[in-house]
Short mmCIF file of C-alpha atoms in Angstrom, two decimals:
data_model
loop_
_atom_site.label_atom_id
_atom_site.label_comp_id
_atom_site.label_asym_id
_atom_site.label_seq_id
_atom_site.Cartn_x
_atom_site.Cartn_y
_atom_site.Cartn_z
CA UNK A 107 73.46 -11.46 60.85
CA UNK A 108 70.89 -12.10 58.27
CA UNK A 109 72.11 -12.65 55.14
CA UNK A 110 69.64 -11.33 52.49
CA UNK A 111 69.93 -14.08 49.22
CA UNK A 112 70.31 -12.52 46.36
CA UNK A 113 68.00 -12.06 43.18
CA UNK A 114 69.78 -14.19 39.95
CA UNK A 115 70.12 -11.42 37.18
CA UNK A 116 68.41 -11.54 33.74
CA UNK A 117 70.69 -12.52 31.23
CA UNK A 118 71.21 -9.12 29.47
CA UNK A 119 69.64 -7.95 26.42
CA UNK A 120 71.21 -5.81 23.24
CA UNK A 121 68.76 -3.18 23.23
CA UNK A 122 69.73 0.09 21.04
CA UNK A 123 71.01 3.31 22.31
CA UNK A 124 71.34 6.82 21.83
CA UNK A 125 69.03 8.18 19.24
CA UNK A 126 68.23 4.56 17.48
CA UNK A 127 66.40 3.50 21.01
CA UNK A 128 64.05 7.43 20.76
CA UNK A 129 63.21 6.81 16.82
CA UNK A 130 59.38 4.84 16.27
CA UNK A 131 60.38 0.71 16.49
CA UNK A 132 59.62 0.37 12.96
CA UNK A 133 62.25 2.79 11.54
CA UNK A 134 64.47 1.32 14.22
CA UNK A 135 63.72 -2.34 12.63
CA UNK A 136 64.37 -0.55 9.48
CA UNK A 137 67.89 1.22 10.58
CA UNK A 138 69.12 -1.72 12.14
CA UNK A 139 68.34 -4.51 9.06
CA UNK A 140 70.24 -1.74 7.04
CA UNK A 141 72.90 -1.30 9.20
CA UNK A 142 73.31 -5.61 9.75
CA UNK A 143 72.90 -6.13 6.17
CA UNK A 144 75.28 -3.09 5.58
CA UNK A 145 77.69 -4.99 7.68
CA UNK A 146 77.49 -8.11 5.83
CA UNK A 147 78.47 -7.40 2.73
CA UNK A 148 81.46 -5.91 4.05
CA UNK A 149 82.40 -8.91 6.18
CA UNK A 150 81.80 -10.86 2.36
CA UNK A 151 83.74 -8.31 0.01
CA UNK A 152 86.41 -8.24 2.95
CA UNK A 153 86.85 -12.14 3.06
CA UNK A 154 86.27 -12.62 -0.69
CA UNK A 155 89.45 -10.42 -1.29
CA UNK A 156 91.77 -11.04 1.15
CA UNK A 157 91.35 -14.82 0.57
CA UNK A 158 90.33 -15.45 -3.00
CA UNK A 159 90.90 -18.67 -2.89
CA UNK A 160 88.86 -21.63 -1.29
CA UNK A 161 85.45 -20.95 -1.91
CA UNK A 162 85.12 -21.50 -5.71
CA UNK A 163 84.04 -25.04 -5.36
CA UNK A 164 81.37 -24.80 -3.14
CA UNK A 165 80.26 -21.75 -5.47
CA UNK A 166 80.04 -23.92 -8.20
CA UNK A 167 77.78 -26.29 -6.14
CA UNK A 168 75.34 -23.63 -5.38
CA UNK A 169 75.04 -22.99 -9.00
CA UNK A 170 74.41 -25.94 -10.12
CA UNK A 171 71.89 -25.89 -7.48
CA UNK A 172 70.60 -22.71 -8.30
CA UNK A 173 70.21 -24.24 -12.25
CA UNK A 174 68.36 -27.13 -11.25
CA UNK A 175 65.79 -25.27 -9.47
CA UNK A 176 65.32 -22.23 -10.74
CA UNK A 177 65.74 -22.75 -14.76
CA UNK A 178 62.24 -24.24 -15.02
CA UNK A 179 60.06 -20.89 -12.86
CA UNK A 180 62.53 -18.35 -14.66
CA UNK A 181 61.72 -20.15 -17.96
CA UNK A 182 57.57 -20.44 -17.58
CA UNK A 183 57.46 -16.53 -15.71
CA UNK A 184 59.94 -15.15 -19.09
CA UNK A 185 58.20 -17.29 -21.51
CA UNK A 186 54.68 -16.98 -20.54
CA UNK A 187 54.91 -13.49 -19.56
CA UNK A 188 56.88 -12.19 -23.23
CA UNK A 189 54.48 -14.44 -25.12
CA UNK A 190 51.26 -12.88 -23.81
CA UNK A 191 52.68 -9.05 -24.10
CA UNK A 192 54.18 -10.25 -27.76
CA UNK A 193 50.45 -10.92 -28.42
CA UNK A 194 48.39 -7.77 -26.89
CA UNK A 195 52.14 -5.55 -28.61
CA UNK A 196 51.15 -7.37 -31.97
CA UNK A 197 47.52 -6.90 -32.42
CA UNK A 198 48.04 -3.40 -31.78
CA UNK A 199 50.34 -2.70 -34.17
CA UNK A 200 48.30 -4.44 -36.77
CA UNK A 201 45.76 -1.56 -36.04
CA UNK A 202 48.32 1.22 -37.58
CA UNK A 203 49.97 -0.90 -39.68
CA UNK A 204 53.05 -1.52 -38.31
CA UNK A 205 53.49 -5.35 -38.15
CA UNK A 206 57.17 -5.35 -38.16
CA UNK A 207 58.06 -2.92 -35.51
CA UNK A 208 57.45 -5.71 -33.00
CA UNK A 209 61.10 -6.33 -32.80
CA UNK A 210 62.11 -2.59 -32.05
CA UNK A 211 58.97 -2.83 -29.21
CA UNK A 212 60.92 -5.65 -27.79
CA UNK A 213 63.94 -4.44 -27.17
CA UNK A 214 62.37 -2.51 -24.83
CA UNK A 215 60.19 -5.03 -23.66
CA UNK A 216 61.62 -7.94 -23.32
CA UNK A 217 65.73 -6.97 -22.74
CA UNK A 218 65.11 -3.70 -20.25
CA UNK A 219 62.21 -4.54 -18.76
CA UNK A 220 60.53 -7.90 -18.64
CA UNK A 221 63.18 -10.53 -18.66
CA UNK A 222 64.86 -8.94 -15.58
CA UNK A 223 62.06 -8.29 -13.78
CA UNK A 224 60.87 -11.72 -13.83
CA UNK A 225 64.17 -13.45 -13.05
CA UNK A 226 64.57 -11.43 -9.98
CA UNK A 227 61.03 -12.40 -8.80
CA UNK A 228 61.24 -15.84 -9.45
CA UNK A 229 64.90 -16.29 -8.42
CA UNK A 230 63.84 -14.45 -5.01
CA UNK A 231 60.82 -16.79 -4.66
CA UNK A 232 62.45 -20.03 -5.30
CA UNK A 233 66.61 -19.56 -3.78
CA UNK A 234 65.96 -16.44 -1.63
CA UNK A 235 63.42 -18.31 0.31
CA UNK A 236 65.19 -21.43 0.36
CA UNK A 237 68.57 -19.46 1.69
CA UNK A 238 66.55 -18.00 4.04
CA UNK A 239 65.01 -20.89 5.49
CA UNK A 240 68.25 -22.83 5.56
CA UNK A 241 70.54 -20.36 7.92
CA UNK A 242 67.05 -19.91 9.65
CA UNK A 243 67.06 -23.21 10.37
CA UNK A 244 70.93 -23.47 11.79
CA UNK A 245 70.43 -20.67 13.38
CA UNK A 246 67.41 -21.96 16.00
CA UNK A 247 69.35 -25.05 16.39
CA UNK A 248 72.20 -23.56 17.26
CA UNK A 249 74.66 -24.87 14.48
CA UNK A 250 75.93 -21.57 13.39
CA UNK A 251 77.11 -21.16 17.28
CA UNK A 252 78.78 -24.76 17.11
CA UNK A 253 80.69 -23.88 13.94
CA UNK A 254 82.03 -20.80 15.48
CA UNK A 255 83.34 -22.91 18.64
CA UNK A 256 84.74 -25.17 16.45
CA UNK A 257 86.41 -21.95 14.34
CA UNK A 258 84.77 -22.31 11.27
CA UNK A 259 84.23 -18.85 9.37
CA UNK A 260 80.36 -19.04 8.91
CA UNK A 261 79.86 -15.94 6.82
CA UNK A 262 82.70 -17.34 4.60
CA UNK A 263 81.95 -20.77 4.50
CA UNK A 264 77.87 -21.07 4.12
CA UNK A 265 76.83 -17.04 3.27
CA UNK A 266 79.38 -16.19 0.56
CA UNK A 267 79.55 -19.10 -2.10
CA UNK A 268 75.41 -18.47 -1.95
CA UNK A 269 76.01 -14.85 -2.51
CA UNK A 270 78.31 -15.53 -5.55
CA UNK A 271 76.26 -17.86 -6.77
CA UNK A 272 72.96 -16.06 -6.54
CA UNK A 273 74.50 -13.15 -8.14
CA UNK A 274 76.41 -15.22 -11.03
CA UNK A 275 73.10 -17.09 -11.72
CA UNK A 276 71.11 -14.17 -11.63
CA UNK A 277 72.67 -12.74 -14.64
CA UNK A 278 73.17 -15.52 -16.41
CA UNK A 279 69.49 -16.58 -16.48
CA UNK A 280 68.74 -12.85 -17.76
CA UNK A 281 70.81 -13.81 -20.71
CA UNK A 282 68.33 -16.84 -20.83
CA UNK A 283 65.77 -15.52 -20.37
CA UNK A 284 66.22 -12.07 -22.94
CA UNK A 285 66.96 -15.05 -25.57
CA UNK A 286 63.59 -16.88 -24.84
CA UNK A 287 61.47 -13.42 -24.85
CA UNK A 288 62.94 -12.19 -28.38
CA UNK A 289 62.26 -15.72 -29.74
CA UNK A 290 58.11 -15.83 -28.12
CA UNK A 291 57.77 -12.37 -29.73
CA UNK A 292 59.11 -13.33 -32.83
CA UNK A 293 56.69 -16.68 -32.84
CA UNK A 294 54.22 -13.88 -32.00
CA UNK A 295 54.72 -12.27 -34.98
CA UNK A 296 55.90 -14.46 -38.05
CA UNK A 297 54.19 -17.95 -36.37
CA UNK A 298 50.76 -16.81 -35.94
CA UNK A 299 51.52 -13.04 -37.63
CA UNK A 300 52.27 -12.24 -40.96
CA UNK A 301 55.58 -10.39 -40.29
CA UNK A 302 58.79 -12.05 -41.83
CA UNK A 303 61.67 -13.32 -39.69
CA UNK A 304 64.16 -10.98 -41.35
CA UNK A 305 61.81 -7.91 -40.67
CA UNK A 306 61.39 -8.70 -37.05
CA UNK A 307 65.43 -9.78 -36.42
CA UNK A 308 66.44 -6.66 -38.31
CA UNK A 309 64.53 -3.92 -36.17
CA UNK A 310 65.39 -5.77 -34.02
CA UNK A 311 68.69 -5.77 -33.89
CA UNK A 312 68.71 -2.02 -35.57
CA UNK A 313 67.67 -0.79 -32.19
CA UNK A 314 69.69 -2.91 -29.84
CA UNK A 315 72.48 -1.09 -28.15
CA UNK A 316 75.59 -1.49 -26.01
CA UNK A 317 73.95 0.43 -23.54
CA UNK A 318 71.10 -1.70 -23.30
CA UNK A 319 72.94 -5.06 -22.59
CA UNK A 320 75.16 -3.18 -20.05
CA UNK A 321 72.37 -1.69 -18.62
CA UNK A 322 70.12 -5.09 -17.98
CA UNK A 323 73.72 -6.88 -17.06
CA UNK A 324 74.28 -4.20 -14.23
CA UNK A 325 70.75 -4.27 -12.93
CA UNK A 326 70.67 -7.88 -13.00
CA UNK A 327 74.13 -7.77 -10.71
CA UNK A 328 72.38 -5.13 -8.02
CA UNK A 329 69.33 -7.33 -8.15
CA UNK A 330 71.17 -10.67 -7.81
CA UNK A 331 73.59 -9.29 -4.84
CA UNK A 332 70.53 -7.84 -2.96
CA UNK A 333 69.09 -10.81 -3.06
CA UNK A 334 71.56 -12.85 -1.73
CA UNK A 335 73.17 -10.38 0.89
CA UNK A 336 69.45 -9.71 2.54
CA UNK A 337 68.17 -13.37 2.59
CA UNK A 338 71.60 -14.74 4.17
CA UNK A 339 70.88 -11.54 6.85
CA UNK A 340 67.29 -12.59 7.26
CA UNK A 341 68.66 -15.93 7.98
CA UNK A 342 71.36 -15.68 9.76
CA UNK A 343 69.64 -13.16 12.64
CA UNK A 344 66.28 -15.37 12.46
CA UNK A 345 64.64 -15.98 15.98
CA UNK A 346 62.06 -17.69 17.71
CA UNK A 347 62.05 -20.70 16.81
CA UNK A 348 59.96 -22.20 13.31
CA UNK A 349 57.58 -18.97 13.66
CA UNK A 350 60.48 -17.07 13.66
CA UNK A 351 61.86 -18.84 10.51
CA UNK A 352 58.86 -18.32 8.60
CA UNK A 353 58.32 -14.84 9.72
CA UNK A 354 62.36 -14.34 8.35
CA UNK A 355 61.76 -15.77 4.67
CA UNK A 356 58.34 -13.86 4.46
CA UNK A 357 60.07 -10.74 5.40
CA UNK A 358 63.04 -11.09 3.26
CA UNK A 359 60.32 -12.39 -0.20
CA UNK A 360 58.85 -8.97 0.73
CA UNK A 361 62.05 -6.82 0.56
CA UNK A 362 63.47 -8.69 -2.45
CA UNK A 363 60.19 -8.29 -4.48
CA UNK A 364 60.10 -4.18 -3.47
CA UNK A 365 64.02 -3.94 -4.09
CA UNK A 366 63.05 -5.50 -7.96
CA UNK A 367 61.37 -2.60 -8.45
CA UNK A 368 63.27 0.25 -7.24
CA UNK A 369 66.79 -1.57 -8.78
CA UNK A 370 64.85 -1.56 -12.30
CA UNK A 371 63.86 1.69 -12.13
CA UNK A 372 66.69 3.45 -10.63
CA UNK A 373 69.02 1.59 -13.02
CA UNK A 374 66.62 2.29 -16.28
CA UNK A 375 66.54 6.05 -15.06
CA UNK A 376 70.34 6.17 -15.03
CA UNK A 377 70.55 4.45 -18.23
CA UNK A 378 68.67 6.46 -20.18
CA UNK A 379 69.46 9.45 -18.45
CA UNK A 380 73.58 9.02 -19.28
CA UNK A 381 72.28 7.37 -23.16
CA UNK A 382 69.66 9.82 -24.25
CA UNK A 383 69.87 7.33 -27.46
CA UNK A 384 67.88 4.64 -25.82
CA UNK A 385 65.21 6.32 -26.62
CA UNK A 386 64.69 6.25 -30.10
CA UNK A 387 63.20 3.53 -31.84
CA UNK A 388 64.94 2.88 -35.43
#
């Protein structure tokens, strides 16, 4: 008898199923880079407190990476950005003749709004990208596969001490930053203004609330964790080779950029929704 040879199989494919494989491919890209990123961060809160030890150090690293990098764009987008509003707020003012309320404008200005807006676009331009592109990279050759023969916890070892860090650093360069935008409006306003220091510093500080630190601290955290959990899952699921790397750190720029936005203004609507306060300028 004749035996008939038989075709070799395709290697099989993960394809969705059930409703996720009926819904239009883009909401299904959408559902399941929500659902993987999802799945992250609980793989990362579950391994950061079961084992709290062992991954401080290389935390540390990736701060002091994160500082050498990223102190000089945070510094020149803050700066540049807070002195050029200080201006355009001041010359204004002058027009009703209210020189000194700069510093209760700024507040505003600079703590709520600018200074963590900024930060999160220039930390997700300069370390998101870089993240990205780095697992990117391991992935398409393969190295994340040869750690996990080998036994090594990926997600612990190279995805969570970047998290940390990126969330850690992300906060703390809001701090910087907040500091460098009071001090270009004040320049704005008793350098090349006529307003005294103690007039600007004391509406200044009149109007600044509890509140309003806790408020820009927490939005800083959601924006810094965001960051970090969606450009390690960019990364880490990259494919097709360098295209594919490039098309993972464009798409993950994208997301962090758009998730600035909606963090700031979810988190200001909250804040001044539970502090009613906020609102009024002393």
């Amino acid at each position: 008898m004749t035996q008939v040879a038989e075709r070799p199989q395709a290697p099989a494919v993960d394809r969705p199923r059930g409703v996720v494989a009926k819904l239009p491919p883009r909401l299904r890209r959408v559902l399941l880079d929500v659902g993987q990123s999802g799945q992250l961060l609980a793989q990362l809160l579950t391994t950061a407190v079961k084992q709290p030890r062992g991954y401080w150090g290389p935390t540390r690293d990736e701060m002091y990476s994160m500082l050498r990098f990223c102190w000089l764009p945070c510094s020149l987008a803050v700066g540049g950005f807070t002195f050029l509003i200080a201006n355009y707020a001041y010359d204004l003012l002058s027009l009703i003749g209210a020189e000194n309320r700069l510093g209760t404008y700024f507040v505003m200005a600079s703590v709520r709004e600018i200074s963590p807006f900024c930060t999160g676009m220039a930390v997700a331009g300069v370390m998101g990208t870089a993240m990205t592109a780095d697992l990117g990279a391991r992935r398409i050759r393969e190295e994340l596969d040869a750690l996990k023969v080998l036994g090594v916890d990926t997600v612990r070892t190279l995805v969570l001490p970047r998290v940390i860090a990126a969330t850690i650093m992300m906060v703390a360069f809001n701090v910087i930053g907040s500091v460098l935008g009071i001090g270009m409006a004040m320049i704005s306003s008793t350098v090349l203004g006529t307003t005294s220091v103690g007039s600007y510093l004391g509406n200044f500080l009149s109007s600044m609330t509890v509140p309003e630190l806790v408020g820009s601290t927490v939005k800083c955290t959601l924006i810094g964790l965001f960051i970090g959990v969606v450009c390690a899952q960019k990364g880490l699921t990259a494919r097709g080779g360098p295209e594919g790397v490039g098309r993972a750190v464009n798409e993950a720029v994208v997301l962090c950029f758009a998730a600035v936005w909606v963090i700031n203004f979810v988190v200001n609507a909250t804040m001044l929704g539970l502090n009613p306060e906020m609102l009024v300028n002393r």
